[in-house]
Structure formats: C-alpha cells, structure tokens
Short mmCIF file of C-alpha atoms in Angstrom, two decimals:
data_model
loop_
_atom_site.label_atom_id
_atom_site.label_comp_id
_atom_site.label_asym_id
_atom_site.label_seq_id
_atom_site.Cartn_x
_atom_site.Cartn_y
_atom_site.Cartn_z
CA UNK I 1 21.67 26.25 7.78
CA UNK I 2 19.15 25.56 10.82
CA UNK I 3 17.75 22.13 11.32
CA UNK I 4 14.57 21.41 13.33
CA UNK I 5 13.86 18.64 15.39
CA UNK I 6 10.76 16.45 14.50
CA UNK I 7 7.95 15.79 16.76
CA UNK I 8 7.44 12.40 17.76
CA UNK I 9 3.97 12.05 18.75
CA UNK I 10 4.51 8.08 20.06
CA UNK I 11 7.77 7.92 21.86
CA UNK I 12 8.85 4.19 22.22
CA UNK I 13 12.17 2.08 22.68
CA UNK I 14 13.19 4.02 25.76
CA UNK I 15 14.31 2.91 29.13
CA UNK I 16 10.97 2.31 30.36
CA UNK I 17 7.27 1.54 29.10
CA UNK I 18 5.04 4.42 28.21
CA UNK I 19 1.49 4.97 27.43
CA UNK I 20 0.47 7.84 25.04
CA UNK I 21 -3.13 8.49 24.03
CA UNK I 22 -3.94 7.98 20.55
CA UNK I 23 -3.26 11.38 18.68
CA UNK I 24 -4.74 10.81 15.21
CA UNK I 25 -7.98 9.95 13.92
CA UNK I 26 -9.12 6.49 13.41
CA UNK I 27 -11.15 6.82 10.42
CA UNK I 28 -9.72 9.83 8.34
CA UNK I 29 -12.53 10.32 5.39
CA UNK I 30 -15.09 13.12 6.15
CA UNK I 31 -18.20 11.77 7.52
CA UNK I 32 -20.85 10.55 4.55
CA UNK I 33 -17.69 10.08 2.33
CA UNK I 34 -18.42 7.43 -0.53
CA UNK I 35 -16.85 3.98 -0.13
CA UNK I 36 -17.72 0.41 -0.18
CA UNK I 37 -17.67 0.25 3.74
CA UNK I 38 -21.25 1.00 5.13
CA UNK I 39 -21.67 3.84 7.76
CA UNK I 40 -22.45 1.43 10.75
CA UNK I 41 -19.40 -0.51 9.80
CA UNK I 42 -17.05 2.33 9.77
CA UNK I 43 -18.38 3.22 12.84
CA UNK I 44 -17.52 -0.38 14.26
CA UNK I 45 -14.29 -0.17 12.93
CA UNK I 46 -13.70 3.47 14.70
CA UNK I 47 -14.56 2.06 17.98
CA UNK I 48 -13.16 -1.65 17.88
CA UNK I 49 -10.24 -1.04 15.81
CA UNK I 50 -10.99 -3.74 13.41
CA UNK I 51 -14.09 -4.91 10.69
CA UNK I 52 -14.43 -8.32 9.21
CA UNK I 53 -16.02 -9.32 5.69
CA UNK I 54 -17.63 -12.71 5.59
CA UNK I 55 -16.89 -13.06 1.87
CA UNK I 56 -14.67 -10.58 0.49
CA UNK I 57 -13.44 -12.80 -2.52
CA UNK I 58 -15.49 -15.48 -3.90
CA UNK I 59 -14.43 -19.49 -3.56
CA UNK I 60 -12.95 -19.36 -7.15
CA UNK I 61 -10.90 -16.58 -6.43
CA UNK I 62 -9.52 -18.23 -3.05
CA UNK I 63 -8.56 -21.10 -5.05
CA UNK I 64 -6.82 -18.99 -7.73
CA UNK I 65 -5.14 -17.12 -5.11
CA UNK I 66 -4.03 -20.24 -3.20
CA UNK I 67 -2.69 -22.13 -6.49
CA UNK I 68 -0.60 -19.02 -6.75
CA UNK I 69 0.68 -19.05 -3.17
CA UNK I 70 1.58 -22.95 -3.69
CA UNK I 71 3.22 -22.03 -6.54
CA UNK I 72 5.46 -19.27 -5.19
CA UNK I 73 6.55 -21.35 -1.86
CA UNK I 74 7.43 -24.34 -4.18
CA UNK I 75 9.75 -22.16 -6.27
CA UNK I 76 13.31 -22.72 -5.50
CA UNK I 77 14.27 -19.02 -6.31
CA UNK I 78 11.53 -17.61 -4.14
CA UNK I 79 12.88 -19.61 -1.32
CA UNK I 80 16.24 -18.55 -1.76
CA UNK I 81 15.41 -14.79 -2.18
CA UNK I 82 15.54 -12.63 1.17
CA UNK I 83 12.06 -11.61 0.90
CA UNK I 84 11.12 -15.23 1.68
CA UNK I 85 11.16 -16.11 5.94
CA UNK I 86 11.90 -19.74 6.57
CA UNK I 87 10.82 -21.64 10.04
CA UNK I 88 13.94 -22.54 11.74
CA UNK I 89 12.68 -26.09 12.83
CA UNK I 90 10.55 -27.18 9.79
CA UNK I 91 12.67 -25.28 7.42
CA UNK I 92 9.38 -24.56 5.53
CA UNK I 93 8.70 -21.13 3.95
CA UNK I 94 6.68 -19.26 6.50
CA UNK I 95 6.19 -15.84 4.50
CA UNK I 96 7.01 -14.39 1.27
CA UNK I 97 7.22 -10.26 1.23
CA UNK I 98 6.68 -7.87 -1.42
CA UNK I 99 4.28 -10.32 -2.84
CA UNK I 100 2.41 -7.93 -5.12
CA UNK I 101 5.81 -6.90 -6.72
CA UNK I 102 6.83 -10.88 -7.30
CA UNK I 103 3.34 -12.09 -8.26
CA UNK I 104 1.23 -10.58 -10.88
CA UNK I 105 -1.72 -12.22 -9.44
CA UNK I 106 -1.45 -10.97 -6.03
CA UNK I 107 -0.56 -7.33 -7.91
CA UNK I 108 -4.27 -7.46 -9.15
CA UNK I 109 -5.71 -8.16 -5.94
CA UNK I 110 -3.84 -5.34 -4.42
CA UNK I 111 -5.59 -3.19 -6.71
CA UNK I 112 -8.85 -4.58 -6.58
CA UNK I 113 -11.24 -1.91 -5.37
CA UNK I 114 -13.18 -4.06 -2.75
CA UNK I 115 -9.84 -4.24 -1.33
CA UNK I 116 -8.16 -0.73 -2.01
CA UNK I 117 -11.44 1.07 -1.94
CA UNK I 118 -11.94 0.12 1.83
CA UNK I 119 -8.26 1.61 2.76
CA UNK I 120 -9.17 4.59 0.87
CA UNK I 121 -12.18 5.36 2.49
CA UNK I 122 -10.77 4.34 6.19
CA UNK I 123 -7.37 6.37 5.39
CA UNK I 124 -9.19 9.44 3.62
CA UNK I 125 -6.78 9.70 0.66
CA UNK I 126 -4.79 7.89 -1.72
CA UNK I 127 -2.98 5.11 -0.47
CA UNK I 128 0.23 3.20 -1.42
CA UNK I 129 1.62 -0.72 0.03
CA UNK I 130 3.81 -0.08 2.84
CA UNK I 131 4.13 -4.01 2.97
CA UNK I 132 2.29 -7.05 1.55
CA UNK I 133 3.16 -10.80 2.17
CA UNK I 134 1.71 -14.03 2.05
CA UNK I 135 1.50 -16.04 5.21
CA UNK I 136 1.59 -19.99 5.31
CA UNK I 137 1.15 -21.63 8.66
CA UNK I 138 1.22 -25.30 8.26
CA UNK I 139 -0.07 -27.40 10.58
CA UNK I 140 1.72 -29.59 13.34
CA UNK I 141 4.01 -27.12 14.51
CA UNK I 142 4.00 -23.77 12.64
CA UNK I 143 4.73 -20.99 15.34
CA UNK I 144 2.67 -17.95 16.40
CA UNK I 145 3.45 -14.44 16.57
CA UNK I 146 3.56 -12.65 20.18
CA UNK I 147 1.61 -9.49 21.06
CA UNK I 148 2.60 -6.43 19.20
CA UNK I 149 1.12 -3.40 17.68
CA UNK I 150 2.48 -3.18 14.43
CA UNK I 151 2.53 0.86 14.29
CA UNK I 152 4.94 0.68 16.87
CA UNK I 153 7.55 -1.15 14.64
CA UNK I 154 6.34 0.92 11.75
CA UNK I 155 7.04 3.94 13.70
CA UNK I 156 9.91 3.50 15.22
CA UNK I 157 11.94 1.39 12.44
CA UNK I 158 10.27 2.44 9.21
CA UNK I 159 9.75 6.24 10.53
CA UNK I 160 5.75 6.36 9.54
CA UNK I 161 4.95 9.60 11.69
CA UNK I 162 0.95 8.95 12.16
CA UNK I 163 -1.33 6.21 12.48
CA UNK I 164 -2.70 6.42 9.12
CA UNK I 165 -2.44 2.92 7.90
CA UNK I 166 -4.50 -0.04 7.92
CA UNK I 167 -3.98 -3.70 7.20
CA UNK I 168 -5.99 -6.60 5.76
CA UNK I 169 -5.52 -10.26 6.11
CA UNK I 170 -7.47 -12.05 3.44
CA UNK I 171 -8.00 -15.86 4.35
CA UNK I 172 -6.74 -18.27 1.93
CA UNK I 173 -7.74 -21.24 4.12
CA UNK I 174 -10.47 -21.56 6.69
CA UNK I 175 -9.77 -20.14 9.96
CA UNK I 176 -10.59 -22.34 12.74
CA UNK I 177 -10.54 -21.33 16.45
CA UNK I 178 -7.73 -23.93 16.96
CA UNK I 179 -5.30 -23.31 13.99
CA UNK I 180 -3.43 -20.28 15.21
CA UNK I 181 -6.12 -17.65 13.91
CA UNK I 182 -5.81 -13.93 14.69
CA UNK I 183 -6.36 -12.61 18.06
CA UNK I 184 -7.11 -8.80 18.52
CA UNK I 185 -7.74 -6.96 21.83
CA UNK I 186 -10.68 -4.43 20.81
CA UNK I 187 -10.15 -0.58 21.62
CA UNK I 188 -6.39 -1.32 22.12
CA UNK I 189 -5.88 1.00 19.05
CA UNK I 190 -6.96 4.10 21.34
CA UNK I 191 -3.96 4.00 23.24
CA UNK I 192 -0.02 3.68 22.00
CA UNK I 193 1.95 1.57 24.12
CA UNK I 194 5.91 2.93 23.67
CA UNK I 195 7.77 -0.63 24.46
CA UNK I 196 11.21 -0.39 26.32
CA UNK I 197 14.62 -1.16 24.94
CA UNK I 198 16.95 -0.08 22.44
CA UNK I 199 16.60 -1.37 18.72
CA UNK I 200 19.51 -3.46 17.52
CA UNK I 201 20.99 -3.29 14.26
CA UNK I 202 19.22 -5.27 11.69
CA UNK I 203 16.83 -5.80 14.14
CA UNK I 204 14.45 -7.32 11.37
CA UNK I 205 16.41 -10.49 10.56
CA UNK I 206 15.31 -11.84 14.05
CA UNK I 207 11.67 -9.79 14.50
CA UNK I 208 10.38 -11.26 11.12
CA UNK I 209 10.87 -15.03 13.02
CA UNK I 210 10.13 -13.96 16.44
CA UNK I 211 9.75 -10.29 17.86
CA UNK I 212 11.76 -8.95 20.41
CA UNK I 213 12.28 -5.35 20.55
CA UNK I 214 9.04 -3.88 20.24
CA UNK I 215 7.48 -6.36 22.96
CA UNK I 216 5.18 -5.41 25.28
CA UNK I 217 5.47 -6.70 28.58
CA UNK I 218 3.41 -9.34 30.36
CA UNK I 219 2.01 -6.20 33.03
CA UNK I 220 1.07 -4.22 30.26
CA UNK I 221 -0.30 -6.92 28.31
CA UNK I 222 -2.59 -8.20 31.24
CA UNK I 223 -3.70 -4.61 31.79
CA UNK I 224 -5.19 -4.04 28.26
CA UNK I 225 -6.40 -7.63 28.00
CA UNK I 226 -8.59 -6.98 31.30
CA UNK I 227 -9.53 -3.61 29.95
CA UNK I 228 -10.26 -4.60 26.47
CA UNK I 229 -10.71 -8.60 26.23
CA UNK I 230 -9.50 -10.54 23.38
CA UNK I 231 -11.36 -11.29 20.12
CA UNK I 232 -10.27 -14.51 18.32
CA UNK I 233 -11.17 -14.44 14.49
CA UNK I 234 -12.69 -17.51 12.77
CA UNK I 235 -13.99 -17.51 9.18
CA UNK I 236 -13.95 -19.35 5.90
CA UNK I 237 -11.63 -19.10 3.09
CA UNK I 238 -12.41 -15.73 1.31
CA UNK I 239 -12.98 -13.68 4.62
CA UNK I 240 -11.20 -10.96 5.50
CA UNK I 241 -10.41 -8.77 8.57
CA UNK I 242 -9.56 -5.21 8.28
CA UNK I 243 -7.39 -3.84 11.44
CA UNK I 244 -6.20 -0.59 12.48
CA UNK I 245 -2.30 -0.28 12.67
CA UNK I 246 -2.27 0.30 16.54
CA UNK I 247 -4.33 -2.62 17.50
CA UNK I 248 -2.28 -4.83 19.56
CA UNK I 249 -3.05 -8.53 18.24
CA UNK I 250 -1.07 -11.85 17.89
CA UNK I 251 -1.52 -15.29 17.09
CA UNK I 252 -0.57 -18.62 18.56
CA UNK I 253 0.87 -21.66 17.04
CA UNK I 254 -0.84 -24.16 14.73
CA UNK I 255 -0.32 -27.60 16.14
CA UNK I 256 -3.45 -29.08 14.60
CA UNK I 257 -3.35 -31.01 11.23
CA UNK I 258 -5.20 -27.74 9.18
CA UNK I 259 -2.90 -25.25 7.93
CA UNK I 260 -3.75 -21.64 7.93
CA UNK I 261 -2.77 -19.18 5.11
CA UNK I 262 -3.65 -15.59 4.25
CA UNK I 263 -2.54 -12.70 1.83
CA UNK I 264 -1.92 -9.47 4.18
CA UNK I 265 -1.60 -5.94 2.81
CA UNK I 266 -0.38 -2.81 4.68
CA UNK I 267 -1.82 0.42 3.09
CA UNK I 268 -0.51 3.72 4.23
CA UNK I 269 -1.68 7.11 3.25
CA UNK I 270 0.27 8.89 0.41
CA UNK I 271 0.01 11.92 3.09
CA UNK I 272 1.99 9.82 5.88
CA UNK I 273 4.94 8.19 3.87
CA UNK I 274 8.02 7.09 5.58
CA UNK I 275 10.44 9.23 6.99
CA UNK I 276 13.63 7.95 8.86
CA UNK I 277 13.22 5.69 11.93
CA UNK I 278 12.01 7.23 14.81
CA UNK I 279 14.09 4.69 17.27
CA UNK I 280 16.00 2.54 15.25
CA UNK I 281 19.71 3.19 13.88
CA UNK I 282 18.90 2.23 10.35
CA UNK I 283 15.99 1.67 7.93
CA UNK I 284 14.57 -1.70 7.46
CA UNK I 285 14.73 -3.03 4.00
CA UNK I 286 12.19 -1.60 1.35
CA UNK I 287 10.77 -5.36 0.81
CA UNK I 288 9.45 -4.73 4.42
CA UNK I 289 8.90 -1.16 4.79
CA UNK I 290 8.30 0.34 1.48
CA UNK I 291 9.98 3.60 0.11
CA UNK I 292 7.99 3.87 -3.08
CA UNK I 293 4.88 5.91 -2.24
CA UNK I 294 3.38 5.56 -5.60
CA UNK I 295 -0.24 5.26 -5.10
CA UNK I 296 -2.10 2.34 -5.93
CA UNK I 297 -4.38 2.43 -9.09
#
C-alpha cells in the first residue's frame, strides 16, 4: 500500500526558530454572510486578530456562571480529577478543563447563539469545541502564562492542520490593568513563529502550569512586539475577547487583591479536525485537545 506524507504548512519544534507567513484566511465566511458580528467588526478582527464585546452576557448571567465556577473549584471530586490544574505554590485550583462536559451550566453557554454564532461566522462552517476550561486567577500571587501562539501547540501537539480555530475569553470578574489580564500583539496572527526544540513526551503535564516547549525566544518576541505593539485587555465582568488561534498572547502574574476569573472556549471548524500531531511523539489527552468532532447545536 502506498502512503503519502502530509503537507505541514507550519513547521515547528525543529532545530531553529522559523517564521512562516500565514497560509490560511483569518475570516473564513463569505463577505456579507449573516451573523452576529457587524461587517466593520469582522474586518477589524481580520486585521488585528481579536475582537472585544463589551457586554456579551448580562450581570445576572455573570453571577450565575460565577456561582457555578465557585461550586466546581470547591468540589473535592473536581479537584481530584485530572482535568483540574492546581497552582504549585498556593495549591489552589487554577483551571478546570472540559468544563462544558463537567457542567450543564457551561454546556448551555457553549451552545448560546451569542457565543457559537460568532464562531461559525468567523470560521465559515459548523464548529465543535476543541477545548474548554474555566480559569481562576486569585489575588496575591497567581502566576501568569508566558507569550505563545495557541495554534503552535494545537498544530504541533494536537494535529490541527490549518488556522481555522478561534477562542473566546468571557470575563466572570472585572479585568483591571493590574490583575494579570490578557495581552495580545495586534497583527501577530499573520505570521507563524515556529519554535525550536523537540517536544518531550507528556509535555502537557508541564505546559499546563508553565509553558516550555513551544515558547518563543526573547529575540523573536522583541521583534514581534516592536512590529505590532501590545494590547492589554480590560473590562467589566460579562465582557468577552475573541482572538485568532495564531495571535501571540500571554498574561502576567496577579499580585493584586483582585481575582481574575474567566471561561475560555476554543471552537474549531468541523472541516479542520485534528489529525496526528505534527511535532510531538503522542497526542495530548482528549480533555485538552478534543477528538469528538460533534458540531455544537
């Protein structure tokens, strides 16, 4: 039987860093296609790689989702589950993955047309959840997450072939300019930074707490920041930030008294389903990189 090598549009995890111009559209739907995002906002997303919505969900809805978040992180069974990530120093729950499968409350949020409708409009197809989680960033020492492109990891370790994936971060607490908010380099989504270094087996066990493999060099980050600048996202609870899978982003530590919590959902096109990893010895667990491609309804 003849076998054919896959085409890897975005090489990474080699001997040296590489830069590859984006090979895929940013907005996949046809011009004028219906959806909740206005045409000007969709063009801004295409140009910058992100879109903010000042009040995606109401204050009453925020309160309900925040109660559910608190219930989950206080549940000993959830804490003991492998889908929960615990801070090394404080021993507090930092993230709970696959939250749309653990919680009916968050499952309803995923299928809310205000949420999934925007994903379908950006990606131009039905979508499924590649990853979901709640993030808890308590005050007084919660650690940040270093600069990275999500697609670099999802391509290298999960096997997503193309940049047809979008994330939304919905704030469940206020995002100040001081409590470790999301930072993005506008326009960075148009260039793929292939990182150097091989991927260790079971790299996810370390990378979920502190990124190592797939981390850009200081030199590359400096060039990107000089070229694109850095945008820090602030906003009240209920606001949301949509961002392209290849946008370079990160967040700082939270040493303020004010927690920063959010729900994070990654939608992938059903026409871009995960294959075998492009630059890792094994797949990551399905609660991190889904292999259930059922469209969200």
